[in-house]
XYZ file of C-alpha atoms in Angstrom:
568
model
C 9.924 54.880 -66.728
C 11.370 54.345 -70.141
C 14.339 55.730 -71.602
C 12.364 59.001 -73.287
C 10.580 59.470 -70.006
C 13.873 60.391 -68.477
C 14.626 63.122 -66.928
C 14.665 65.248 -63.811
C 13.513 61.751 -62.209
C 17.322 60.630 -62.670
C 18.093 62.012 -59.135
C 14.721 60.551 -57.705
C 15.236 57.210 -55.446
C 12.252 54.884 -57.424
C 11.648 53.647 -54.103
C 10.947 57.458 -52.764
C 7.833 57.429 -55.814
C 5.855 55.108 -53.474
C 3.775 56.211 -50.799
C 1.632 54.558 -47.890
C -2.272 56.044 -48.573
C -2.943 55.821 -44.467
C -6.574 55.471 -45.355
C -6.392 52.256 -47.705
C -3.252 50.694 -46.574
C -1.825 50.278 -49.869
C 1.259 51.800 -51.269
C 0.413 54.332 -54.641
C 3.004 55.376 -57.334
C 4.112 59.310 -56.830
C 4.725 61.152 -60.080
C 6.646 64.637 -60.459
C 3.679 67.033 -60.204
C 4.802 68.431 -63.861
C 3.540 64.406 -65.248
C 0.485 64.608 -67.269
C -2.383 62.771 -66.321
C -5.510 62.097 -67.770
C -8.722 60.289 -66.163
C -9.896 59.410 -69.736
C -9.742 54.879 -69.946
C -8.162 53.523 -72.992
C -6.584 50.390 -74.160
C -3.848 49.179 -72.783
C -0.958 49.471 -75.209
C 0.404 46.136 -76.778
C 3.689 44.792 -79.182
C 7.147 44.525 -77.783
C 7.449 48.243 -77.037
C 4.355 48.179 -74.428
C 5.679 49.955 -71.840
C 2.818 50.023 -69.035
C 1.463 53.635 -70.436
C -1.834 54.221 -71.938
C -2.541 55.744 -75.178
C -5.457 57.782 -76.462
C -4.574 58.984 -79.876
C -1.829 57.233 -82.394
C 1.371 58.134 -81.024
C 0.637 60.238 -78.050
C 1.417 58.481 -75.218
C 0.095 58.868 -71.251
C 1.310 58.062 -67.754
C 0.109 55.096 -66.465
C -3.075 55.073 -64.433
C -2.945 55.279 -60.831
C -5.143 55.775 -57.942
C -6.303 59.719 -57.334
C -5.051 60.624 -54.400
C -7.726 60.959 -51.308
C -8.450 64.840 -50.474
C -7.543 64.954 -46.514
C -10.372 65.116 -44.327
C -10.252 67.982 -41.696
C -9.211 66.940 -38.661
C -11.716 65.799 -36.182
C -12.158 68.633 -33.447
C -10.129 68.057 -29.964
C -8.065 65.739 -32.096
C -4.964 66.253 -34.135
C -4.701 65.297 -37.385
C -2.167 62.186 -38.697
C 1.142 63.095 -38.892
C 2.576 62.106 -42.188
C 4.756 59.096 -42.127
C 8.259 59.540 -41.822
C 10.952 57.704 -44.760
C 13.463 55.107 -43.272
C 16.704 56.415 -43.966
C 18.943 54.267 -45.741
C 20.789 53.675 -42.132
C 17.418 52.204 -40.881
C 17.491 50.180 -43.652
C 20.613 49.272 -44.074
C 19.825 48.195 -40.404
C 16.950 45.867 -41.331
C 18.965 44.176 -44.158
C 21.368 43.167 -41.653
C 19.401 42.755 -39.067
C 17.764 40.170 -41.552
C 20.839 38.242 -42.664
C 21.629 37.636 -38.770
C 18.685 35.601 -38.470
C 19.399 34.011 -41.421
C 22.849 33.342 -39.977
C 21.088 31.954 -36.761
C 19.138 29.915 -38.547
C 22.116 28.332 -40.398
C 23.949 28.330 -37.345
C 21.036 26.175 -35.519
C 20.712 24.054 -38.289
C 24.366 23.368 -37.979
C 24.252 22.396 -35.266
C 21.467 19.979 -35.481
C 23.894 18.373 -38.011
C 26.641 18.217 -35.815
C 24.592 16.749 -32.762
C 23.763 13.876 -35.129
C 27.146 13.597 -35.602
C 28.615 13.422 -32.092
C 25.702 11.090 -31.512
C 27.121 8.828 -34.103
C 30.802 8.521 -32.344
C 28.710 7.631 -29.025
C 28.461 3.506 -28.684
C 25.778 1.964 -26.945
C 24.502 -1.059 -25.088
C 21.038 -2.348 -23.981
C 21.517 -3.444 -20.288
C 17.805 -3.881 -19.918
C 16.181 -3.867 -16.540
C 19.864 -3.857 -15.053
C 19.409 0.327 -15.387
C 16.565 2.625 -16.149
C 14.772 3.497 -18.995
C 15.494 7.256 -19.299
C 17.480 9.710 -17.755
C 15.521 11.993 -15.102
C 16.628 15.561 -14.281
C 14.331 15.899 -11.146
C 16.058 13.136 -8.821
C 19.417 11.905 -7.517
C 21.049 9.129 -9.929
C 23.677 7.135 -9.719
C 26.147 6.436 -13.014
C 28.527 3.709 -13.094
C 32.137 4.455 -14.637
C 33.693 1.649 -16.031
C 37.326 2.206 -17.489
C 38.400 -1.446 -19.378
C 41.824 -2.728 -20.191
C 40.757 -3.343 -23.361
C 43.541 -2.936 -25.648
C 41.617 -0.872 -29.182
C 43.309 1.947 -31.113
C 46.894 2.758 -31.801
C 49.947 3.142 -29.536
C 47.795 0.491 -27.085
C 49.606 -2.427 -27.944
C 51.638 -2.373 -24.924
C 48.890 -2.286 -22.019
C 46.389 -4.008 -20.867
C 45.963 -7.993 -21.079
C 46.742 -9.495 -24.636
C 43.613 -10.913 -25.639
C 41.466 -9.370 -23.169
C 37.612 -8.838 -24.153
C 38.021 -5.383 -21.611
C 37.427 -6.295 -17.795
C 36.081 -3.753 -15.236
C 39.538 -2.532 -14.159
C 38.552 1.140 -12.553
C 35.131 1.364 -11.451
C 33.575 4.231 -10.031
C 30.196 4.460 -8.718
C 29.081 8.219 -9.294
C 26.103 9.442 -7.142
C 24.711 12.470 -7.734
C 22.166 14.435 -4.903
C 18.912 15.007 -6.095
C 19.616 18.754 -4.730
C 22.717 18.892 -6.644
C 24.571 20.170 -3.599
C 26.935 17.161 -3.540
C 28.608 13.802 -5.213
C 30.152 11.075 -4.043
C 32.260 9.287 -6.105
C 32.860 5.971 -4.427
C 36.236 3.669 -6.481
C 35.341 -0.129 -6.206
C 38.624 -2.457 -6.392
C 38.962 -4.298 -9.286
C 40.556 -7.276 -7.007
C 37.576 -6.906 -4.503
C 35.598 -10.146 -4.035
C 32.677 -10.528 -4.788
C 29.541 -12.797 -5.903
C 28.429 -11.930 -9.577
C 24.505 -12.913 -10.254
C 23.034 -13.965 -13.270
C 23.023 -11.450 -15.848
C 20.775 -11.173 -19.023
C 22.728 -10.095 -22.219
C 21.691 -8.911 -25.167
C 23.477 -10.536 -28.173
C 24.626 -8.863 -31.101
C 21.442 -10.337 -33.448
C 19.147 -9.110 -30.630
C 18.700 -12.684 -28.985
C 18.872 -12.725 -25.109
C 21.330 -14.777 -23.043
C 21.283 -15.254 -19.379
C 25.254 -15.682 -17.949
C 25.060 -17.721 -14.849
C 26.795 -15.988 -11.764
C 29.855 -16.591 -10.273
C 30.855 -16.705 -6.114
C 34.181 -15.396 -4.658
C 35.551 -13.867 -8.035
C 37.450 -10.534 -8.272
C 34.583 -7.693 -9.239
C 36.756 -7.356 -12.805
C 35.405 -10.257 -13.665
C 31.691 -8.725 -13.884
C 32.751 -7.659 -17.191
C 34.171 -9.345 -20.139
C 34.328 -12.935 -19.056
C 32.340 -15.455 -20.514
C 30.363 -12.085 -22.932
C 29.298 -10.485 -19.669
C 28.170 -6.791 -20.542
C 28.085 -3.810 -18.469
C 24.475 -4.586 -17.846
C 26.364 -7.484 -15.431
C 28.696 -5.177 -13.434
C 26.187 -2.730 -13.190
C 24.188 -5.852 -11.319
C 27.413 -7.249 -9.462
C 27.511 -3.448 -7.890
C 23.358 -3.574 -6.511
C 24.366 -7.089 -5.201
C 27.615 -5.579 -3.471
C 26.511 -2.607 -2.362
C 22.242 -2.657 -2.341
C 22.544 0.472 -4.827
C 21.009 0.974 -7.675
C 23.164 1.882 -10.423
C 21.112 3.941 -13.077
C 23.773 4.486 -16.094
C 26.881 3.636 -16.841
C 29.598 4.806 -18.994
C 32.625 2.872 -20.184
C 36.098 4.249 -21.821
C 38.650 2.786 -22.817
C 42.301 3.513 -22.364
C 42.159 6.034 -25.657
C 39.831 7.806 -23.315
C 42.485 9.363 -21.064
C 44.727 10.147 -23.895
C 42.567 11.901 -26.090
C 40.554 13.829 -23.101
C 43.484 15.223 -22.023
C 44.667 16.083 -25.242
C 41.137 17.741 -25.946
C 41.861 20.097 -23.159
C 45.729 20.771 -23.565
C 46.762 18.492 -20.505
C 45.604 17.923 -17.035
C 48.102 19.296 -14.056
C 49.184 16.712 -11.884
C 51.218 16.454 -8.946
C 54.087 13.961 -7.238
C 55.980 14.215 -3.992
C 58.951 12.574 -5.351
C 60.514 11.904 -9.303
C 59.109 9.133 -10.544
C 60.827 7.046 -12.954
C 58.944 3.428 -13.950
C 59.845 1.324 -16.527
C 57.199 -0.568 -16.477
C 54.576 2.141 -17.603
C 57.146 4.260 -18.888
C 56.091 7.000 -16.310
C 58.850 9.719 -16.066
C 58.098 12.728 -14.187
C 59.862 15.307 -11.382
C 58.966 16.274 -7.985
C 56.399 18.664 -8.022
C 53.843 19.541 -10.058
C 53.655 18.680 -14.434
C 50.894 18.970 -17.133
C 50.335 15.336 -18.817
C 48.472 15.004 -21.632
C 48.043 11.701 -24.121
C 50.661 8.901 -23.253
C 51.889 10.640 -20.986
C 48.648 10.802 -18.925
C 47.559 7.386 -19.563
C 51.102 6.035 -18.069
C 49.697 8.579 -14.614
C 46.678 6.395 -14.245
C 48.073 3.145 -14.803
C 51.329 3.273 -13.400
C 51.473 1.008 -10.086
C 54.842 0.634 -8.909
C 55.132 4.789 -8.785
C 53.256 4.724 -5.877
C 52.424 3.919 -1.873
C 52.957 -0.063 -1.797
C 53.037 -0.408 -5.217
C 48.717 -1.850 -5.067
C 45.758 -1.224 -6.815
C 44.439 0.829 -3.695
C 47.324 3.180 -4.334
C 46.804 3.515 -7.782
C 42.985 4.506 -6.843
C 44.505 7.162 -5.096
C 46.337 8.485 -7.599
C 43.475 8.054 -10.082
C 41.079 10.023 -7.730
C 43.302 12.674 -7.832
C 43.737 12.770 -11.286
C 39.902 12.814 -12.057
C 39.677 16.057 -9.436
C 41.987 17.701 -11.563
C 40.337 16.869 -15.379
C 37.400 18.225 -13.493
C 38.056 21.248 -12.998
C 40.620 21.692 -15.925
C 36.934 20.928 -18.069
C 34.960 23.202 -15.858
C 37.728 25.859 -16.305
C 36.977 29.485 -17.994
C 40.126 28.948 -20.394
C 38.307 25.537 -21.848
C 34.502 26.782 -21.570
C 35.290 29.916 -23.429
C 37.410 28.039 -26.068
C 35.907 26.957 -29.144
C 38.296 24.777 -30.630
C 38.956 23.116 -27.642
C 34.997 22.303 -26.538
C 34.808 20.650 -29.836
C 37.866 18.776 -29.719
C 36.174 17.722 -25.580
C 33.170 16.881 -27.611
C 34.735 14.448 -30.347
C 37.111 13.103 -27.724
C 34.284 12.951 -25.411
C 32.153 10.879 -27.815
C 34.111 8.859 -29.558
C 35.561 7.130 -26.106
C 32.714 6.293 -24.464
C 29.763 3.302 -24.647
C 26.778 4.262 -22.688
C 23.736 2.241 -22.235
C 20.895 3.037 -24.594
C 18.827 5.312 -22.193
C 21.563 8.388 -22.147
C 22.879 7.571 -26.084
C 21.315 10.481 -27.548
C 23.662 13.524 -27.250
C 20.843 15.715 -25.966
C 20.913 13.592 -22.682
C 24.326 13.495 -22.323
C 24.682 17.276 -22.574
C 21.675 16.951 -19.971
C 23.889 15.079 -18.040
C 26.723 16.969 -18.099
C 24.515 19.880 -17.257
C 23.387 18.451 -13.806
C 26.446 17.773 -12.961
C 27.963 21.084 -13.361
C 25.912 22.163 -11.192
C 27.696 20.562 -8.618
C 30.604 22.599 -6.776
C 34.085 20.522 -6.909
C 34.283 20.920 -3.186
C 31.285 19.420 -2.564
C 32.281 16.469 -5.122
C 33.883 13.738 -2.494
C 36.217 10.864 -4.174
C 36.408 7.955 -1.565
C 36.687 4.065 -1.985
C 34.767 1.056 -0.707
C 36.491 0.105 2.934
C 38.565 -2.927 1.894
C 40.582 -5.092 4.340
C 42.973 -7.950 3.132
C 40.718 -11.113 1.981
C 41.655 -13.147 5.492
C 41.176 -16.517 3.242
C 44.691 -15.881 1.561
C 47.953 -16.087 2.764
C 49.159 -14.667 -0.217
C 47.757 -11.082 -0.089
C 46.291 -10.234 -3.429
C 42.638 -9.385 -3.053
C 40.447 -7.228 -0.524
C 37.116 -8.194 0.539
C 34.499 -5.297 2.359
C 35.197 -4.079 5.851
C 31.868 -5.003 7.470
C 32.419 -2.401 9.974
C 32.614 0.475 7.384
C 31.124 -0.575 4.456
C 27.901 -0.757 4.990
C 27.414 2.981 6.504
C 29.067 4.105 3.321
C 26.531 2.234 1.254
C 23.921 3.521 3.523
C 25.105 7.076 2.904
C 24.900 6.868 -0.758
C 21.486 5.232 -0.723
C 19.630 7.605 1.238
C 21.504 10.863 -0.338
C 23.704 11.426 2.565
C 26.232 14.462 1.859
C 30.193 13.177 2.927
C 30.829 16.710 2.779
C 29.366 19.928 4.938
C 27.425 21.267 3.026
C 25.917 24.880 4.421
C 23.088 24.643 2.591
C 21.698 21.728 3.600
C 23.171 22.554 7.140
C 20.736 25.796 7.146
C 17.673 23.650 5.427
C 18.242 20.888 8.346
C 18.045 24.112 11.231
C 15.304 25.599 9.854
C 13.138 21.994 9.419
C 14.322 21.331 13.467
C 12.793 24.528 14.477
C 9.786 24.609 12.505
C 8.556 21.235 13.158
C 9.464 20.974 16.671
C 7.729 23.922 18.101
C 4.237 24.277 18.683
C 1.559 22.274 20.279
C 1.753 18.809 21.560
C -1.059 16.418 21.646
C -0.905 14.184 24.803
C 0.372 10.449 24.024
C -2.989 8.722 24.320
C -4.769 11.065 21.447
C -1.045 9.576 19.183
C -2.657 7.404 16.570
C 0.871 5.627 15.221
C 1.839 2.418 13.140
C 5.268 1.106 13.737
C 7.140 -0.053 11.099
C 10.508 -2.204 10.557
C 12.367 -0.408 7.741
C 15.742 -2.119 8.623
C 16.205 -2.515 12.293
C 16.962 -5.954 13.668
C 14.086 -8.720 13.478
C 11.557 -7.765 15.979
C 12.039 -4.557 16.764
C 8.811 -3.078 15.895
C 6.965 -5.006 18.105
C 9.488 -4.235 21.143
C 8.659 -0.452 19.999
C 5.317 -0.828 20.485
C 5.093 -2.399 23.179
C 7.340 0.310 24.756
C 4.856 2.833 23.409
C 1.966 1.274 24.881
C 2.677 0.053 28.171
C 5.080 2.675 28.967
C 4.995 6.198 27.047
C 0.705 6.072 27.118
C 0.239 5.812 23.434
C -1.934 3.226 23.141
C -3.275 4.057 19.847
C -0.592 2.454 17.978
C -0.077 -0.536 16.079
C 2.165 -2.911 14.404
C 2.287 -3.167 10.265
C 4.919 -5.215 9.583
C 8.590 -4.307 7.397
C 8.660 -1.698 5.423
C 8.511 -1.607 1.651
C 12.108 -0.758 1.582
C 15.116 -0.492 4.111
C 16.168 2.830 5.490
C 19.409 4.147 7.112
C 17.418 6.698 9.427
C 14.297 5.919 11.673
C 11.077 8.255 9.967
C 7.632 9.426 10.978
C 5.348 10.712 8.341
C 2.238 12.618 9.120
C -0.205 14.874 7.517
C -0.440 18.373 8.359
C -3.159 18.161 10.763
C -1.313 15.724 12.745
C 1.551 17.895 13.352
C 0.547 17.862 17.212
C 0.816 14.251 17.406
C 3.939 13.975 15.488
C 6.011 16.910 17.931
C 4.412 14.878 20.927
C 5.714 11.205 19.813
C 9.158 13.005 18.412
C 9.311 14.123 21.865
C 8.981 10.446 23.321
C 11.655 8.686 21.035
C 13.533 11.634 20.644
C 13.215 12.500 16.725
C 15.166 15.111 15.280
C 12.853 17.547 13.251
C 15.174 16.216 10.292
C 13.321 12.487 11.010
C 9.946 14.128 11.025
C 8.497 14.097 7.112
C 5.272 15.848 6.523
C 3.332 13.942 3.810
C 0.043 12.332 4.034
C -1.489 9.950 6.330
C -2.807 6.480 6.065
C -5.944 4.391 7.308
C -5.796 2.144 10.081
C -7.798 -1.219 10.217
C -11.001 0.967 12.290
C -10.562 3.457 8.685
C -8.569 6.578 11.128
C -6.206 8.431 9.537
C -2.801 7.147 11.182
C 0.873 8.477 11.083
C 3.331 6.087 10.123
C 6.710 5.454 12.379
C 9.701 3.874 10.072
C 12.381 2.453 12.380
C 15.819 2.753 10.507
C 18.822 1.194 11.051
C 19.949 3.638 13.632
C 17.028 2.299 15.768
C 19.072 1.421 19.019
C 16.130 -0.581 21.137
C 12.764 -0.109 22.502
C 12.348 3.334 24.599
C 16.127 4.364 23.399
C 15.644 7.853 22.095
C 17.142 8.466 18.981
C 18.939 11.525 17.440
C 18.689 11.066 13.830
C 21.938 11.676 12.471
C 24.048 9.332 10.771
C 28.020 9.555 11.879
C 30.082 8.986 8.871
C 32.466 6.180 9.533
C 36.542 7.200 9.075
C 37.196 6.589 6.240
C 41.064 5.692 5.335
C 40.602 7.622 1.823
C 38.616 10.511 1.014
C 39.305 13.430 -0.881
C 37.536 16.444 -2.866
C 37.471 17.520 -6.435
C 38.495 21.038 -5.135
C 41.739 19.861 -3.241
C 45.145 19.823 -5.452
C 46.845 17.254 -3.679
C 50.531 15.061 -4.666
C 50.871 11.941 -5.340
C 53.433 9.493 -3.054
């Protein structure tokens, strides 16, 4: 309305004059029943004073036109008629506005953080390894990430560490495994002074060329990085040769790493049996138990005279238990719930590490991160590589592997072997004995079997089979050869229809129901579907029954993320 159309419509809401016609859908202007109103057409008025009314004589105005109103129809019998439609209050839309702006908010919010995911992805260095990794990061399987913290001497205040000059050796390693049923982690330290033979490695230079390093024999394993432009990509490679595991990542930090993680999360409790005092890393702390963040926390990991017999094996100790306790200090409730401090973790987080190109985007990282929380801390086990003095010195200063352990802690690892007890896989492993152990038995001649060498000593599957078929009576079995790959635990796969056979031959050798894998079957050379025996490297001679477990050798270091332990 115009100024001389004012009046008693001063107290009406203008929004009020609108009303939904139910039977068109549209929304129709409400006059004052006291407002004239013609059905007589006329032209529309024009000039600067045109105020959307009609005229039909000089200088009598009328309302403008609107739609007539539809007369009700009467109610269909046995049906009620529409209710008319009730007005939002001002509440309910006071609601909606808001309502409105949250999204909007969200939206922001989300786009914000898009931004700042770019960001963190641009603190996060990488490096192309090649084939010595894989291509992407899978969320589905167990992987294995190599940890690689370098003396390298970058940033401020590191001046006084480290070797002067150094391009950044592999000084602490840690192999990370991960279980594909995220029940457990190992997290197995590799001496920097253990020897070791370093292959040839393929680098990739900075103008994108390729260069293969030739390999070195008998050098300390610190070596696989930095010397003569080796990469990651090469100590990733030195550890498959070392320990026949397949790293698939790695990350590397720095010593800025320590201090500004720990800063990120307002220190990391630690704990030593007696005062510690060392000049050397300027490591001063009292008997008990202290928070060290920064400097402070960097002079923790390093320190080596603090501790035991004053060796790198000591310090591994010491590091392990430091790593248990960032752990959980970053798992925490006071630093998940904290803003400020999970983006100070994040920049801290970023900016210290080089990853290899597969895991560089952010998104996979968090990925990462996210798999591994699902991990619990006392199923995360911290143990090192069984080492024994390197017998070729007189001089002790490097460790070689302790052929007696090492191996069935690289066999562990390989085949996802738990160091821990874990109930749930305990309960899993009773209820696979029981199922697949009871029920019907074929007798041995109806056993159609293929015997396999899958890491037992040279010869062994024909001594198995010759045992099957002269003495046990299954003389529908047959040699194919070594396996594709080696395995720590003897196998037999079978399809579900064969699940007589496989209880009767489990029987024979004396397979655990953990050893028996329902899967599919293959063809034999006469084109009969065949189950397929894998002898391990548990398999203790022909007709010696087998349990199927794997006893974890004693181990002279081996801790848990969950344990709070003291240094000494």
């Amino acid at each position: 309305m115009d100024a001389q159309g004012r009046g008693r419509a001063d107290d009406v809401d203008p929004a009020d004059q609108w009303v939904l016609n139910p039977r068109t859908g549209e929304y129709e202007l409400r006059l004052s029943p006291s407002a004239p109103e013609s059905s007589v057409p006329g032209p529309r008025a024009s000039g600067p004073r045109a105020s959307g009314r009609r005229t039909t004589a000089p200088g009598r105005e009328v309302p403008p036109q609107r739609r007539r109103r539809a007369e009700p129809e009467a109610p269909v019998p046995g049906r009620r008629g529409r209710r008319p439609e009730k007005k939002k209050s001002r509440g309910k839309r006071a609601l909606l506005w808001t309502g409105g702006s949250m999204a909007f908010v969200v939206l922001v919010a989300g786009v914000g953080g898009y931004v700042y995911l770019k960001h963190l992805e641009g603190n996060v260095s990488t490096t192309d390894v090649g084939t010595a990794g894989s291509s992407s990061f899978k969320k589905d399987e167990a992987f294995n990430i190599l940890i690689i913290g370098t003396d390298k001497r970058t940033g401020e205040g590191n001046e006084g560490y480290g070797d002067k000059g150094s391009a950044g050796h592999a000084d602490t390693n840690i192999l990370l495994h991960v279980a594909e049923d995220r029940s457990n982690a190992t997290a197995l330290s590799i001496p920097r002074d253990l020897i070791v033979d370093i292959p040839d490695c393929e680098t990739t230079l900075e103008d994108g060329t390729k260069k293969v390093i030739p390999g070195s024999s008998g050098v300390r394993f610190n070596q696989s990085l930095g010397d003569l432009g080796r990469d990651a990509g090469c100590t990733m490679r030195t550890v498959k040769e070392l320990t026949g595991i397949q790293p698939h990542h790695f990350m590397m930090a720095d010593f800025n790493a320590v201090k500004t993680l720990t800063t990120a999360v307002d220190g990391v409790d630690v704990c030593v049996e007696k005062a510690v005092d060392d000049p050397k890393s300027h490591l001063k702390l009292p008997a008990g138990e202290s928070t060290v963040e920064g400097e402070q926390a960097l002079a923790f990991v390093r320190t080596r005279h603090a501790f035991g017999n004053e060796g790198d094996l000591d310090r591994i100790k010491v590091q392990q238990q430091f790593l248990g306790s960032l752990m959980r200090k970053m798992s925490s409730s006071d630093t998940l719930t904290s803003p400020t401090k999970l983006v100070k973790l994040a920049e801290a987080a970023t900016k210290a590490l080089t990853v290899d190109k597969a895991i560089g985007k952010v998104g996979t990282l968090k990925d990462i991160a996210l798999e591994l929380k699902k991990v619990p801390t006392k199923n995360i086990t911290f143990t090192t590589v069984p080492v024994i003095d390197n017998p070729a010195e007189k001089v002790k200063a490097t460790v070689v592997v302790n052929e007696a352990k090492g191996p069935q802690v690289f066999d562990m690892i390989k085949n996802d072997i738990s160091f821990t007890e874990v109930e749930q896989k305990k309960k899993k492993e009773k209820a696979a004995v029981a199922a697949r152990l009871k029920g019907e038995k074929s007798e041995p001649g109806e056993v159609r079997v293929r015997v396999m060498n899958g890491g037992a000593p040279a010869g062994s599957a024909q001594q198995e089979l010759a045992y099957l078929q002269t003495q046990a009576g299954v003389s529908k079995s047959e040699n194919a050869g070594n396996a594709p790959a080696e395995v720590a635990k003897t196998t037999l796969e079978y399809a579900p229809d064969q699940a007589d056979q496989a209880r009767a031959l489990a029987e024979i050798l004396g397979l655990s129901g953990a050893a028996m894998k329902p899967g599919e079957s293959v063809t034999n050379a006469q084109g009969l579907p065949t189950m397929t025996l894998t002898l391990g490297k548990d398999f203790k001679g022909a007709g010696v029954k087998l349990d199927g477990s794997v006893k974890k050798p004693d181990l002279d270091t081996e801790s848990t993320a969950d344990q709070k332990l003291c240094a000494s």
